[in-house]
Amino acid sequence: MAINFEDYQKVSKEQIDAIQASAVEVSKQLQAIAAESTDYAKKSLEHGSAFVEKLLGVTKFEDAVALQQEYAKASYEGFVAQTTKLGELYSNVAKEAWKPVEAAWSKVQSSVAA
């Protein structure tokens, strides 16, 4: 089966367009990840600063331990929530980056089957 040059050009152009659209979307999602990471870092720093301020006002050892436990628990919960959110964002990036390859693969499969 001979491939027509015009058909080859058309398929190639479609794939390049799909890759460009995917690259734009991946870029947007990576920017969202960067913004989310920056926001988390800022919140984490503020949370740590508030903890230090509270700790400086504590007069009893037991209160300092309780405050430390609260801080550790809140920090851990925030970290788990953030990693879950970032995991979802990275998963979306991978799915978006795979779309052009998936489309090309399905075209190859359909042309081979025909």
XYZ file of C-alpha atoms in Angstrom:
114
model
C 0.000 0.000 0.000
C 1.560 3.270 -1.125
C 1.161 6.376 0.966
C 0.125 9.482 -0.884
C 2.474 12.407 -0.173
C -0.435 14.820 0.391
C -1.976 12.433 2.915
C 1.352 12.166 4.690
C 1.627 15.967 4.847
C -1.913 16.277 6.162
C -1.331 13.722 8.916
C 1.987 15.336 9.821
C 0.413 18.786 10.042
C -2.407 17.453 12.224
C 0.106 15.883 14.579
C 2.229 19.022 14.777
C -0.873 21.087 15.527
C -1.903 18.618 18.228
C 1.556 18.708 19.778
C 1.585 22.508 19.767
C -1.844 22.663 21.416
C -0.732 20.107 23.964
C 2.470 22.049 24.672
C 0.463 25.194 25.367
C -1.814 23.307 27.759
C 1.117 21.604 29.487
C 2.804 24.978 29.890
C -0.329 26.407 31.525
C -0.547 23.467 33.890
C 3.127 23.739 34.821
C 2.546 27.413 35.608
C -0.356 26.378 37.839
C 1.935 23.907 39.614
C 4.540 26.623 40.142
C 1.897 29.007 41.494
C 0.516 26.316 43.794
C 3.997 25.489 45.090
C 4.754 29.152 45.701
C 1.465 29.608 47.541
C 2.155 26.565 49.714
C 5.659 27.799 50.545
C 4.254 31.187 51.536
C 1.551 29.627 53.737
C 4.089 27.278 55.297
C 6.403 30.158 56.142
C 3.535 32.142 57.658
C 2.439 29.106 59.673
C 5.990 28.603 60.944
C 6.337 32.265 61.886
C 3.040 32.204 63.771
C 4.218 29.099 65.621
C 7.469 30.768 66.695
C 5.559 33.832 67.914
C 3.221 31.640 69.972
C 6.141 29.611 71.287
C 7.909 32.740 72.504
C 4.840 33.605 74.587
C 4.672 30.232 76.340
C 5.761 30.101 79.964
C 5.226 26.410 80.821
C 7.060 23.460 79.335
C 3.826 21.472 78.992
C 2.267 24.296 76.978
C 5.309 24.394 74.707
C 5.047 20.638 74.087
C 1.315 20.903 73.366
C 1.949 23.802 70.999
C 4.676 21.822 69.238
C 2.326 18.863 68.828
C -0.384 21.075 67.335
C 2.130 22.636 64.966
C 3.509 19.265 63.866
C 0.024 17.858 63.282
C -1.126 20.895 61.283
C 2.110 20.914 59.274
C 1.796 17.227 58.451
C -1.856 17.575 57.399
C -0.984 20.570 55.231
C 1.899 18.686 53.643
C -0.263 15.647 52.860
C -2.975 17.855 51.349
C -0.398 19.719 49.262
C 1.286 16.581 47.957
C -2.109 15.146 47.023
C -2.995 18.313 45.148
C 0.375 18.427 43.375
C 0.071 14.746 42.493
C -3.235 15.465 40.766
C -1.745 18.435 38.928
C 1.248 16.403 37.724
C -1.093 13.616 36.664
C -3.019 16.120 34.558
C 0.220 17.307 32.955
C 1.155 13.747 32.036
C -2.295 13.078 30.564
C -2.156 16.275 28.537
C 1.349 15.535 27.266
C 0.283 12.031 26.221
C -2.714 13.160 24.142
C -0.820 13.800 20.860
C 0.990 10.471 21.137
C -2.274 8.692 21.850
C -3.958 10.361 18.872
C -1.070 9.460 16.580
C -1.079 5.889 17.816
C -4.806 5.504 17.215
C -4.371 6.843 13.651
C -1.568 4.361 13.005
C -3.689 1.525 14.351
C -6.681 2.546 12.258
C -4.567 2.843 9.089
C -2.960 -0.552 9.673
C -6.347 -2.151 10.298
C -7.778 -0.683 7.092
